[in-house]
Amino acid sequence: MKTFFPIRKTNKLSKQILIQPIFVDQRLKSPKKIKGLGENYSWSHNAILRSVEKDLKKGIRNFLLFIVPKEKQKLPEDFSFHYEVIRSLKNHFKKDLTLLIDTCLCSITPDGHCGISQNKKINLPHTHYALGLAANTYLEAGADIIAPSDMMKDTTQYLRKVFSENEFHSAQIMSYSTKFKSGFYGPFREAANSTPKGYDRSSYQLPVSDRTKAIQSSIINAAQGANYLMVKPGMTSIDLIQDIKAETLLPTGAYQVSGEFASLQLLDSQGLGKYPDLLIESLQVFSRAKADYIITYGARDIVSYL
Ligand code: PBG
């Protein structure tokens, strides 16, 4: 089985370990700039192909895809738009493109929560059912890696079960295994149409103050069958990467999330720093901390320097 992001033997930053997030929004006719995220746009289904082609030419090959459907659904079951987008990308670019799909319900649920809520509480069986349906659809469409970011209890285990029932035995899972409740997700939630309503995400996202829980969460996801682990937000979790790797022996990456990335852009726009320098510095720190891959909104801006 091909490992897309193996454990690295060097600390050198290289383009192979960079992952560029991309957004496709069914509500859009023309591209929409994402506030705070520099040259990152949300694209219509038609326009995403051209945008990815440009990125591939620059030397980026790994993409984390977020899909925002037009309709919210109370009990999400219709993933046909997701299917079409993934299929056209993989049909078009084939193996030139490593396509990771963020697998969550927050862009589709009416209240913006990552699972299906009932009376301000997550209904886990309903949530797992919908996530399983989604992930299975993404694999059928040709996704290379399923990246569940809902962080509900036992999602990785549930997905493994669904995949084996459907003969997707070698499907790969990148779990957002150590994901904190954070104030740094702001720009993303605008783009993903996923700002939570009614209650916050503390019932399923980790408290930043608890180191033991944070590492345990990755260990559990490893035991349940994740192929790759992650810390998120990346810059505020840098101290956890090596411990997680030592405990699990799995490749572990960092997600420089939207608010972290936007802060670099803001320093630049206020004349208080230089964006490319700040970006390189932050990515070198991830590399020094032994991240095996880095998800950053600046991947396409940095490849030419590597
Ligand atoms: C949830 C999800 C979030 C991000 C990626 N997947 C936001 C959240 O948990 O509220 C955040 C990414 C970012 O801020 O860049 N599906």
PDB file of C-alpha atoms and ligand atoms in Angstrom:
ATOM      1  CA  MET A   1       0.000   0.000   0.000  1.00  0.00           C
ATOM      2  CA  LYS A   2       1.348   3.413  -0.968  1.00  0.00           C
ATOM      3  CA  THR A   3       2.104   5.726   1.915  1.00  0.00           C
ATOM      4  CA  PHE A   4       1.582   9.259   0.692  1.00  0.00           C
ATOM      5  CA  PHE A   5       3.160  10.894   3.754  1.00  0.00           C
ATOM      6  CA  PRO A   6       5.759   8.599   5.322  1.00  0.00           C
ATOM      7  CA  ILE A   7       7.630   9.327   8.550  1.00  0.00           C
ATOM      8  CA  ARG A   8      10.441  11.634   7.483  1.00  0.00           C
ATOM      9  CA  LYS A   9      14.111  11.001   8.001  1.00  0.00           C
ATOM     10  CA  THR A  10      15.144  14.630   7.533  1.00  0.00           C
ATOM     11  CA  ASN A  11      14.118  17.961   8.991  1.00  0.00           C
ATOM     12  CA  LYS A  12      14.359  19.740   5.677  1.00  0.00           C
ATOM     13  CA  LEU A  13      11.271  21.489   4.413  1.00  0.00           C
ATOM     14  CA  SER A  14      10.240  20.136   1.015  1.00  0.00           C
ATOM     15  CA  LYS A  15       7.285  20.547  -1.310  1.00  0.00           C
ATOM     16  CA  GLN A  16       6.334  16.862  -1.082  1.00  0.00           C
ATOM     17  CA  ILE A  17       5.114  17.360   2.484  1.00  0.00           C
ATOM     18  CA  LEU A  18       2.968  20.422   1.779  1.00  0.00           C
ATOM     19  CA  ILE A  19      -0.799  20.145   1.452  1.00  0.00           C
ATOM     20  CA  GLN A  20      -2.842  23.000  -0.038  1.00  0.00           C
ATOM     21  CA  PRO A  21      -6.464  23.357   1.162  1.00  0.00           C
ATOM     22  CA  ILE A  22      -8.971  24.184  -1.605  1.00  0.00           C
ATOM     23  CA  PHE A  23     -12.657  25.108  -1.445  1.00  0.00           C
ATOM     24  CA  VAL A  24     -15.452  24.337  -3.872  1.00  0.00           C
ATOM     25  CA  ASP A  25     -18.724  26.083  -3.118  1.00  0.00           C
ATOM     26  CA  GLN A  26     -21.881  25.065  -4.947  1.00  0.00           C
ATOM     27  CA  ARG A  27     -23.476  28.447  -4.208  1.00  0.00           C
ATOM     28  CA  LEU A  28     -20.916  30.309  -6.321  1.00  0.00           C
ATOM     29  CA  LYS A  29     -20.929  31.293  -9.985  1.00  0.00           C
ATOM     30  CA  SER A  30     -17.622  33.131  -9.840  1.00  0.00           C
ATOM     31  CA  PRO A  31     -14.612  32.814  -7.502  1.00  0.00           C
ATOM     32  CA  LYS A  32     -14.860  34.446  -4.098  1.00  0.00           C
ATOM     33  CA  LYS A  33     -11.834  35.592  -2.126  1.00  0.00           C
ATOM     34  CA  ILE A  34     -11.722  34.160   1.400  1.00  0.00           C
ATOM     35  CA  LYS A  35     -11.396  36.975   3.904  1.00  0.00           C
ATOM     36  CA  GLY A  36      -8.015  36.952   5.632  1.00  0.00           C
ATOM     37  CA  LEU A  37      -6.498  34.135   3.599  1.00  0.00           C
ATOM     38  CA  GLY A  38      -4.489  36.013   0.972  1.00  0.00           C
ATOM     39  CA  GLU A  39      -4.771  34.400  -2.450  1.00  0.00           C
ATOM     40  CA  ASN A  40      -7.172  31.659  -1.343  1.00  0.00           C
ATOM     41  CA  TYR A  41     -10.538  31.618  -3.071  1.00  0.00           C
ATOM     42  CA  SER A  42     -13.691  29.542  -2.971  1.00  0.00           C
ATOM     43  CA  TRP A  43     -14.362  28.187  -6.455  1.00  0.00           C
ATOM     44  CA  SER A  44     -17.343  26.991  -8.417  1.00  0.00           C
ATOM     45  CA  HIS A  45     -17.248  23.393  -9.629  1.00  0.00           C
ATOM     46  CA  ASN A  46     -16.239  24.522 -13.120  1.00  0.00           C
ATOM     47  CA  ALA A  47     -13.476  26.847 -12.028  1.00  0.00           C
ATOM     48  CA  ILE A  48     -11.725  24.474  -9.607  1.00  0.00           C
ATOM     49  CA  LEU A  49     -10.133  22.485 -12.428  1.00  0.00           C
ATOM     50  CA  ARG A  50      -8.320  25.527 -13.791  1.00  0.00           C
ATOM     51  CA  SER A  51      -7.212  26.596 -10.351  1.00  0.00           C
ATOM     52  CA  VAL A  52      -5.799  23.145  -9.516  1.00  0.00           C
ATOM     53  CA  GLU A  53      -4.066  22.996 -12.878  1.00  0.00           C
ATOM     54  CA  LYS A  54      -2.255  26.248 -12.049  1.00  0.00           C
ATOM     55  CA  ASP A  55      -1.200  24.916  -8.653  1.00  0.00           C
ATOM     56  CA  LEU A  56       0.068  21.676 -10.180  1.00  0.00           C
ATOM     57  CA  LYS A  57       2.191  23.703 -12.589  1.00  0.00           C
ATOM     58  CA  LYS A  58       3.725  25.480  -9.607  1.00  0.00           C
ATOM     59  CA  GLY A  59       4.700  22.119  -8.130  1.00  0.00           C
ATOM     60  CA  ILE A  60       1.970  21.483  -5.561  1.00  0.00           C
ATOM     61  CA  ARG A  61       0.489  18.020  -5.795  1.00  0.00           C
ATOM     62  CA  ASN A  62      -1.301  17.443  -2.482  1.00  0.00           C
ATOM     63  CA  PHE A  63      -4.691  19.063  -1.935  1.00  0.00           C
ATOM     64  CA  LEU A  64      -7.156  18.977   0.938  1.00  0.00           C
ATOM     65  CA  LEU A  65     -10.593  19.559  -0.537  1.00  0.00           C
ATOM     66  CA  PHE A  66     -13.486  21.214   1.307  1.00  0.00           C
ATOM     67  CA  ILE A  67     -16.835  21.029  -0.403  1.00  0.00           C
ATOM     68  CA  VAL A  68     -19.638  23.423   0.503  1.00  0.00           C
ATOM     69  CA  PRO A  69     -23.034  22.308  -0.840  1.00  0.00           C
ATOM     70  CA  LYS A  70     -25.816  24.700  -1.776  1.00  0.00           C
ATOM     71  CA  GLU A  71     -28.448  23.110   0.455  1.00  0.00           C
ATOM     72  CA  LYS A  72     -28.236  22.467   4.168  1.00  0.00           C
ATOM     73  CA  GLN A  73     -29.740  19.097   5.170  1.00  0.00           C
ATOM     74  CA  LYS A  74     -31.204  18.078   8.542  1.00  0.00           C
ATOM     75  CA  LEU A  75     -30.253  14.422   8.028  1.00  0.00           C
ATOM     76  CA  PRO A  76     -27.476  14.629   5.455  1.00  0.00           C
ATOM     77  CA  GLU A  77     -27.775  11.889   2.864  1.00  0.00           C
ATOM     78  CA  ASP A  78     -27.246  13.614  -0.459  1.00  0.00           C
ATOM     79  CA  PHE A  79     -23.554  13.762  -1.315  1.00  0.00           C
ATOM     80  CA  SER A  80     -24.024  13.842  -5.076  1.00  0.00           C
ATOM     81  CA  PHE A  81     -22.395  17.258  -5.529  1.00  0.00           C
ATOM     82  CA  HIS A  82     -19.377  16.011  -3.526  1.00  0.00           C
ATOM     83  CA  TYR A  83     -19.226  12.948  -5.760  1.00  0.00           C
ATOM     84  CA  GLU A  84     -19.237  15.020  -8.957  1.00  0.00           C
ATOM     85  CA  VAL A  85     -16.510  17.388  -7.787  1.00  0.00           C
ATOM     86  CA  ILE A  86     -14.165  14.639  -6.613  1.00  0.00           C
ATOM     87  CA  ARG A  87     -14.770  12.567  -9.688  1.00  0.00           C
ATOM     88  CA  SER A  88     -14.065  15.362 -12.125  1.00  0.00           C
ATOM     89  CA  LEU A  89     -10.834  16.282 -10.318  1.00  0.00           C
ATOM     90  CA  LYS A  90      -9.540  12.707 -10.221  1.00  0.00           C
ATOM     91  CA  ASN A  91     -10.691  11.928 -13.766  1.00  0.00           C
ATOM     92  CA  HIS A  92      -8.943  14.979 -15.035  1.00  0.00           C
ATOM     93  CA  PHE A  93      -5.651  14.887 -13.137  1.00  0.00           C
ATOM     94  CA  LYS A  94      -5.422  11.203 -12.182  1.00  0.00           C
ATOM     95  CA  LYS A  95      -2.241  10.346 -10.287  1.00  0.00           C
ATOM     96  CA  ASP A  96      -0.729  13.813 -10.749  1.00  0.00           C
ATOM     97  CA  LEU A  97      -2.992  14.848  -7.916  1.00  0.00           C
ATOM     98  CA  THR A  98      -3.151  13.475  -4.368  1.00  0.00           C
ATOM     99  CA  LEU A  99      -6.652  14.317  -3.271  1.00  0.00           C
ATOM    100  CA  LEU A 100      -7.551  14.362   0.412  1.00  0.00           C
ATOM    101  CA  ILE A 101     -11.174  15.026   1.293  1.00  0.00           C
ATOM    102  CA  ASP A 102     -12.147  16.760   4.499  1.00  0.00           C
ATOM    103  CA  THR A 103     -14.930  14.579   5.831  1.00  0.00           C
ATOM    104  CA  CYS A 104     -17.269  16.435   8.164  1.00  0.00           C
ATOM    105  CA  LEU A 105     -20.877  17.583   8.306  1.00  0.00           C
ATOM    106  CA  CYS A 106     -20.438  21.207   9.404  1.00  0.00           C
ATOM    107  CA  SER A 107     -20.978  22.698   5.929  1.00  0.00           C
ATOM    108  CA  ILE A 108     -24.173  20.732   5.514  1.00  0.00           C
ATOM    109  CA  THR A 109     -25.921  20.759   8.913  1.00  0.00           C
ATOM    110  CA  PRO A 110     -28.354  23.674   9.474  1.00  0.00           C
ATOM    111  CA  ASP A 111     -26.693  24.617  12.792  1.00  0.00           C
ATOM    112  CA  GLY A 112     -23.094  24.358  11.502  1.00  0.00           C
ATOM    113  CA  HIS A 113     -22.157  21.567  13.901  1.00  0.00           C
ATOM    114  CA  CYS A 114     -19.798  18.793  12.818  1.00  0.00           C
ATOM    115  CA  GLY A 115     -22.441  16.196  13.635  1.00  0.00           C
ATOM    116  CA  ILE A 116     -26.217  15.916  13.652  1.00  0.00           C
ATOM    117  CA  SER A 117     -27.707  17.627  16.694  1.00  0.00           C
ATOM    118  CA  GLN A 118     -30.818  16.901  18.693  1.00  0.00           C
ATOM    119  CA  ASN A 119     -31.723  19.293  21.524  1.00  0.00           C
ATOM    120  CA  LYS A 120     -28.237  20.839  21.485  1.00  0.00           C
ATOM    121  CA  LYS A 121     -26.532  17.474  21.740  1.00  0.00           C
ATOM    122  CA  ILE A 122     -24.812  15.387  19.081  1.00  0.00           C
ATOM    123  CA  ASN A 123     -26.692  12.259  18.036  1.00  0.00           C
ATOM    124  CA  LEU A 124     -23.733   9.928  17.486  1.00  0.00           C
ATOM    125  CA  PRO A 125     -25.397   7.066  15.547  1.00  0.00           C
ATOM    126  CA  HIS A 126     -27.008   9.513  13.087  1.00  0.00           C
ATOM    127  CA  THR A 127     -23.725  11.365  12.754  1.00  0.00           C
ATOM    128  CA  HIS A 128     -21.697   8.215  12.097  1.00  0.00           C
ATOM    129  CA  TYR A 129     -24.220   6.987   9.568  1.00  0.00           C
ATOM    130  CA  ALA A 130     -24.006  10.231   7.570  1.00  0.00           C
ATOM    131  CA  LEU A 131     -20.211  10.383   7.796  1.00  0.00           C
ATOM    132  CA  GLY A 132     -19.941   6.772   6.629  1.00  0.00           C
ATOM    133  CA  LEU A 133     -22.184   7.491   3.669  1.00  0.00           C
ATOM    134  CA  ALA A 134     -20.154  10.577   2.804  1.00  0.00           C
ATOM    135  CA  ALA A 135     -16.756   8.868   3.093  1.00  0.00           C
ATOM    136  CA  ASN A 136     -17.892   5.882   1.079  1.00  0.00           C
ATOM    137  CA  THR A 137     -19.151   8.198  -1.654  1.00  0.00           C
ATOM    138  CA  TYR A 138     -15.808  10.034  -1.719  1.00  0.00           C
ATOM    139  CA  LEU A 139     -13.919   6.752  -2.132  1.00  0.00           C
ATOM    140  CA  GLU A 140     -16.251   5.676  -4.932  1.00  0.00           C
ATOM    141  CA  ALA A 141     -15.542   8.996  -6.643  1.00  0.00           C
ATOM    142  CA  GLY A 142     -11.781   8.356  -6.466  1.00  0.00           C
ATOM    143  CA  ALA A 143     -10.569  10.160  -3.332  1.00  0.00           C
ATOM    144  CA  ASP A 144      -7.043   9.170  -2.278  1.00  0.00           C
ATOM    145  CA  ILE A 145      -7.348   9.899   1.433  1.00  0.00           C
ATOM    146  CA  ILE A 146     -10.370  10.386   3.686  1.00  0.00           C
ATOM    147  CA  ALA A 147      -9.750  13.038   6.330  1.00  0.00           C
ATOM    148  CA  PRO A 148     -12.435  12.954   9.038  1.00  0.00           C
ATOM    149  CA  SER A 149     -12.407  16.247  10.943  1.00  0.00           C
ATOM    150  CA  ASP A 150     -15.646  15.889  12.915  1.00  0.00           C
ATOM    151  CA  MET A 151     -13.767  14.540  15.967  1.00  0.00           C
ATOM    152  CA  MET A 152     -16.769  12.665  17.339  1.00  0.00           C
ATOM    153  CA  LYS A 153     -16.104   9.640  19.487  1.00  0.00           C
ATOM    154  CA  ASP A 154     -15.070   6.526  17.525  1.00  0.00           C
ATOM    155  CA  THR A 155     -15.510   7.969  14.022  1.00  0.00           C
ATOM    156  CA  THR A 156     -12.274   6.357  12.795  1.00  0.00           C
ATOM    157  CA  GLN A 157     -13.418   2.961  14.030  1.00  0.00           C
ATOM    158  CA  TYR A 158     -16.824   3.422  12.417  1.00  0.00           C
ATOM    159  CA  LEU A 159     -15.302   4.425   9.073  1.00  0.00           C
ATOM    160  CA  ARG A 160     -12.983   1.402   9.102  1.00  0.00           C
ATOM    161  CA  LYS A 161     -16.031  -0.821   9.592  1.00  0.00           C
ATOM    162  CA  VAL A 162     -17.922   0.803   6.726  1.00  0.00           C
ATOM    163  CA  PHE A 163     -14.865   0.612   4.455  1.00  0.00           C
ATOM    164  CA  SER A 164     -14.321  -3.074   5.099  1.00  0.00           C
ATOM    165  CA  GLU A 165     -18.017  -3.825   4.504  1.00  0.00           C
ATOM    166  CA  ASN A 166     -17.695  -2.083   1.151  1.00  0.00           C
ATOM    167  CA  GLU A 167     -14.428  -3.742   0.134  1.00  0.00           C
ATOM    168  CA  PHE A 168     -12.397  -0.555   0.559  1.00  0.00           C
ATOM    169  CA  HIS A 169      -9.809  -2.467   2.572  1.00  0.00           C
ATOM    170  CA  SER A 170      -6.880  -0.279   1.634  1.00  0.00           C
ATOM    171  CA  ALA A 171      -8.664   3.055   2.055  1.00  0.00           C
ATOM    172  CA  GLN A 172      -6.471   5.563   3.845  1.00  0.00           C
ATOM    173  CA  ILE A 173      -7.595   7.721   6.747  1.00  0.00           C
ATOM    174  CA  MET A 174      -5.938  10.949   7.843  1.00  0.00           C
ATOM    175  CA  SER A 175      -7.519  11.655  11.201  1.00  0.00           C
ATOM    176  CA  TYR A 176      -7.659  15.140  12.682  1.00  0.00           C
ATOM    177  CA  SER A 177      -6.662  13.130  15.714  1.00  0.00           C
ATOM    178  CA  THR A 178      -5.604  15.903  18.102  1.00  0.00           C
ATOM    179  CA  LYS A 179      -7.984  18.731  17.321  1.00  0.00           C
ATOM    180  CA  PHE A 180      -8.553  21.472  19.823  1.00  0.00           C
ATOM    181  CA  LYS A 181     -11.485  23.738  20.383  1.00  0.00           C
ATOM    182  CA  SER A 182      -9.949  26.953  19.107  1.00  0.00           C
ATOM    183  CA  GLY A 183     -10.525  30.574  18.293  1.00  0.00           C
ATOM    184  CA  PHE A 184      -8.202  30.242  15.310  1.00  0.00           C
ATOM    185  CA  TYR A 185     -10.767  28.732  12.920  1.00  0.00           C
ATOM    186  CA  GLY A 186     -12.577  32.010  12.154  1.00  0.00           C
ATOM    187  CA  PRO A 187     -11.694  32.647   8.469  1.00  0.00           C
ATOM    188  CA  PHE A 188     -12.357  29.005   7.644  1.00  0.00           C
ATOM    189  CA  ARG A 189     -15.851  29.028   9.106  1.00  0.00           C
ATOM    190  CA  GLU A 190     -16.790  31.988   6.902  1.00  0.00           C
ATOM    191  CA  ALA A 191     -15.701  30.050   3.826  1.00  0.00           C
ATOM    192  CA  ALA A 192     -17.161  26.712   4.920  1.00  0.00           C
ATOM    193  CA  ASN A 193     -20.495  28.203   5.998  1.00  0.00           C
ATOM    194  CA  SER A 194     -20.003  26.333   9.264  1.00  0.00           C
ATOM    195  CA  THR A 195     -20.135  28.766  12.185  1.00  0.00           C
ATOM    196  CA  PRO A 196     -21.797  26.776  14.992  1.00  0.00           C
ATOM    197  CA  LYS A 197     -25.153  27.989  16.291  1.00  0.00           C
ATOM    198  CA  GLY A 198     -26.897  27.316  19.590  1.00  0.00           C
ATOM    199  CA  TYR A 199     -23.950  25.752  21.441  1.00  0.00           C
ATOM    200  CA  ASP A 200     -20.192  25.505  20.977  1.00  0.00           C
ATOM    201  CA  ARG A 201     -17.935  22.626  19.961  1.00  0.00           C
ATOM    202  CA  SER A 202     -16.564  21.838  23.434  1.00  0.00           C
ATOM    203  CA  SER A 203     -18.446  18.525  23.649  1.00  0.00           C
ATOM    204  CA  TYR A 204     -16.325  17.131  20.804  1.00  0.00           C
ATOM    205  CA  GLN A 205     -13.202  19.272  20.498  1.00  0.00           C
ATOM    206  CA  LEU A 206     -10.330  19.087  22.988  1.00  0.00           C
ATOM    207  CA  PRO A 207      -9.468  21.680  25.675  1.00  0.00           C
ATOM    208  CA  VAL A 208      -6.030  23.211  24.967  1.00  0.00           C
ATOM    209  CA  SER A 209      -4.996  22.964  28.601  1.00  0.00           C
ATOM    210  CA  ASP A 210      -5.021  19.148  28.827  1.00  0.00           C
ATOM    211  CA  ARG A 211      -1.863  17.558  27.426  1.00  0.00           C
ATOM    212  CA  THR A 212      -2.715  13.995  28.448  1.00  0.00           C
ATOM    213  CA  LYS A 213      -6.111  14.073  26.760  1.00  0.00           C
ATOM    214  CA  ALA A 214      -4.555  15.640  23.665  1.00  0.00           C
ATOM    215  CA  ILE A 215      -2.054  12.831  23.194  1.00  0.00           C
ATOM    216  CA  GLN A 216      -4.557  10.158  24.192  1.00  0.00           C
ATOM    217  CA  SER A 217      -6.893  11.303  21.445  1.00  0.00           C
ATOM    218  CA  SER A 218      -4.261  10.584  18.785  1.00  0.00           C
ATOM    219  CA  ILE A 219      -3.405   7.235  20.384  1.00  0.00           C
ATOM    220  CA  ILE A 220      -7.081   6.216  20.224  1.00  0.00           C
ATOM    221  CA  ASN A 221      -7.381   7.210  16.576  1.00  0.00           C
ATOM    222  CA  ALA A 222      -4.219   5.257  15.769  1.00  0.00           C
ATOM    223  CA  ALA A 223      -5.637   2.176  17.501  1.00  0.00           C
ATOM    224  CA  GLN A 224      -8.891   2.557  15.548  1.00  0.00           C
ATOM    225  CA  GLY A 225      -7.111   2.422  12.208  1.00  0.00           C
ATOM    226  CA  ALA A 226      -5.951   5.894  11.174  1.00  0.00           C
ATOM    227  CA  ASN A 227      -3.004   5.920   8.752  1.00  0.00           C
ATOM    228  CA  TYR A 228      -1.951   9.497   9.467  1.00  0.00           C
ATOM    229  CA  LEU A 229      -2.389  11.640  12.562  1.00  0.00           C
ATOM    230  CA  MET A 230      -2.584  15.406  12.940  1.00  0.00           C
ATOM    231  CA  VAL A 231      -2.308  18.243  15.400  1.00  0.00           C
ATOM    232  CA  LYS A 232      -4.558  21.238  14.872  1.00  0.00           C
ATOM    233  CA  PRO A 233      -4.166  24.214  15.199  1.00  0.00           C
ATOM    234  CA  GLY A 234      -0.573  23.474  14.245  1.00  0.00           C
ATOM    235  CA  MET A 235       1.330  26.443  15.641  1.00  0.00           C
ATOM    236  CA  THR A 236      -0.257  26.145  19.073  1.00  0.00           C
ATOM    237  CA  SER A 237       0.305  22.358  19.175  1.00  0.00           C
ATOM    238  CA  ILE A 238       3.907  22.151  18.073  1.00  0.00           C
ATOM    239  CA  ASP A 239       5.014  20.558  21.364  1.00  0.00           C
ATOM    240  CA  LEU A 240       2.765  17.522  20.868  1.00  0.00           C
ATOM    241  CA  ILE A 241       4.017  16.179  17.546  1.00  0.00           C
ATOM    242  CA  GLN A 242       7.036  14.228  18.763  1.00  0.00           C
ATOM    243  CA  ASP A 243       5.211  12.695  21.706  1.00  0.00           C
ATOM    244  CA  ILE A 244       2.383  11.518  19.461  1.00  0.00           C
ATOM    245  CA  LYS A 245       4.857   9.976  17.022  1.00  0.00           C
ATOM    246  CA  ALA A 246       6.745   8.240  19.818  1.00  0.00           C
ATOM    247  CA  GLU A 247       3.512   6.748  21.179  1.00  0.00           C
ATOM    248  CA  THR A 248       1.959   5.670  17.887  1.00  0.00           C
ATOM    249  CA  LEU A 249       4.820   5.269  15.375  1.00  0.00           C
ATOM    250  CA  LEU A 250       2.532   6.842  12.780  1.00  0.00           C
ATOM    251  CA  PRO A 251       3.226   9.784  10.464  1.00  0.00           C
ATOM    252  CA  THR A 252       1.927  12.905  12.181  1.00  0.00           C
ATOM    253  CA  GLY A 253       1.373  16.261  10.535  1.00  0.00           C
ATOM    254  CA  ALA A 254       0.352  19.767  11.475  1.00  0.00           C
ATOM    255  CA  TYR A 255      -2.458  21.961  10.162  1.00  0.00           C
ATOM    256  CA  GLN A 256      -1.571  25.645  10.141  1.00  0.00           C
ATOM    257  CA  VAL A 257      -5.188  26.707  10.448  1.00  0.00           C
ATOM    258  CA  SER A 258      -6.944  29.680   8.907  1.00  0.00           C
ATOM    259  CA  GLY A 259      -6.563  32.072  11.851  1.00  0.00           C
ATOM    260  CA  GLU A 260      -2.876  31.248  12.219  1.00  0.00           C
ATOM    261  CA  PHE A 261      -2.275  31.815   8.531  1.00  0.00           C
ATOM    262  CA  ALA A 262      -4.397  34.985   8.510  1.00  0.00           C
ATOM    263  CA  SER A 263      -2.263  36.429  11.310  1.00  0.00           C
ATOM    264  CA  LEU A 264       0.793  36.282   9.019  1.00  0.00           C
ATOM    265  CA  GLN A 265      -1.163  38.028   6.280  1.00  0.00           C
ATOM    266  CA  LEU A 266      -2.373  40.686   8.711  1.00  0.00           C
ATOM    267  CA  LEU A 267       1.137  41.482   9.946  1.00  0.00           C
ATOM    268  CA  ASP A 268       2.148  41.999   6.338  1.00  0.00           C
ATOM    269  CA  SER A 269      -0.870  44.143   5.465  1.00  0.00           C
ATOM    270  CA  GLN A 270      -0.182  46.401   8.450  1.00  0.00           C
ATOM    271  CA  GLY A 271       3.472  46.827   7.456  1.00  0.00           C
ATOM    272  CA  LEU A 272       4.588  44.929  10.553  1.00  0.00           C
ATOM    273  CA  GLY A 273       6.191  41.917   8.850  1.00  0.00           C
ATOM    274  CA  LYS A 274       6.846  40.292   5.500  1.00  0.00           C
ATOM    275  CA  TYR A 275       4.414  37.530   4.540  1.00  0.00           C
ATOM    276  CA  PRO A 276       6.696  35.123   2.671  1.00  0.00           C
ATOM    277  CA  ASP A 277       9.398  35.387   5.359  1.00  0.00           C
ATOM    278  CA  LEU A 278       6.894  34.819   8.152  1.00  0.00           C
ATOM    279  CA  LEU A 279       5.426  31.858   6.297  1.00  0.00           C
ATOM    280  CA  ILE A 280       8.785  30.202   5.672  1.00  0.00           C
ATOM    281  CA  GLU A 281       9.795  30.733   9.283  1.00  0.00           C
ATOM    282  CA  SER A 282       6.603  29.128  10.571  1.00  0.00           C
ATOM    283  CA  LEU A 283       6.897  26.150   8.203  1.00  0.00           C
ATOM    284  CA  GLN A 284      10.527  25.599   9.133  1.00  0.00           C
ATOM    285  CA  VAL A 285       9.435  25.362  12.737  1.00  0.00           C
ATOM    286  CA  PHE A 286       6.885  22.646  11.842  1.00  0.00           C
ATOM    287  CA  SER A 287       9.642  20.836  10.041  1.00  0.00           C
ATOM    288  CA  ARG A 288      12.048  21.171  12.983  1.00  0.00           C
ATOM    289  CA  ALA A 289       9.313  19.790  15.231  1.00  0.00           C
ATOM    290  CA  LYS A 290       9.277  16.696  12.962  1.00  0.00           C
ATOM    291  CA  ALA A 291       5.891  17.175  11.318  1.00  0.00           C
ATOM    292  CA  ASP A 292       5.626  14.574   8.541  1.00  0.00           C
ATOM    293  CA  TYR A 293       3.300  16.777   6.516  1.00  0.00           C
ATOM    294  CA  ILE A 294       2.068  20.365   6.753  1.00  0.00           C
ATOM    295  CA  ILE A 295      -1.337  21.658   5.714  1.00  0.00           C
ATOM    296  CA  THR A 296      -1.059  25.382   4.979  1.00  0.00           C
ATOM    297  CA  TYR A 297      -3.024  27.965   3.004  1.00  0.00           C
ATOM    298  CA  GLY A 298       0.365  29.222   1.852  1.00  0.00           C
ATOM    299  CA  ALA A 299       1.567  26.016   0.158  1.00  0.00           C
ATOM    300  CA  ARG A 300       1.230  27.457  -3.360  1.00  0.00           C
ATOM    301  CA  ASP A 301       3.045  30.648  -2.326  1.00  0.00           C
ATOM    302  CA  ILE A 302       6.044  28.830  -0.955  1.00  0.00           C
ATOM    303  CA  VAL A 303       6.864  26.063  -3.464  1.00  0.00           C
ATOM    304  CA  SER A 304       8.994  28.294  -5.615  1.00  0.00           C
ATOM    305  CA  TYR A 305      11.297  28.955  -2.628  1.00  0.00           C
ATOM    306  CA  LEU A 306      11.909  25.253  -1.925  1.00  0.00           C
TER     307      LEU A 306
HETATM  308  C1  PBG B   1     -14.365  21.148  10.703  1.00  0.00           C
HETATM  309  C2  PBG B   1     -13.095  21.792  10.296  1.00  0.00           C
HETATM  310  C3  PBG B   1     -12.635  23.008  10.780  1.00  0.00           C
HETATM  311  C4  PBG B   1     -11.422  23.241  10.157  1.00  0.00           C
HETATM  312  C5  PBG B   1     -11.162  22.182   9.296  1.00  0.00           C
HETATM  313  N1  PBG B   1     -12.201  21.268   9.410  1.00  0.00           N
HETATM  314  C6  PBG B   1     -13.244  24.013  11.673  1.00  0.00           C
HETATM  315  C7  PBG B   1     -13.869  23.668  12.945  1.00  0.00           C
HETATM  316  O1  PBG B   1     -13.594  22.654  13.560  1.00  0.00           O
HETATM  317  O2  PBG B   1     -14.682  24.487  13.344  1.00  0.00           O
HETATM  318  C8  PBG B   1     -10.613  24.464  10.417  1.00  0.00           C
HETATM  319  C9  PBG B   1      -9.562  24.750   9.472  1.00  0.00           C
HETATM  320  C10 PBG B   1      -9.044  26.117   9.534  1.00  0.00           C
HETATM  321  O3  PBG B   1      -9.390  26.957  10.387  1.00  0.00           O
HETATM  322  O4  PBG B   1      -8.213  26.407   8.674  1.00  0.00           O
HETATM  323  N2  PBG B   1     -14.913  20.390   9.779  1.00  0.00           N
END
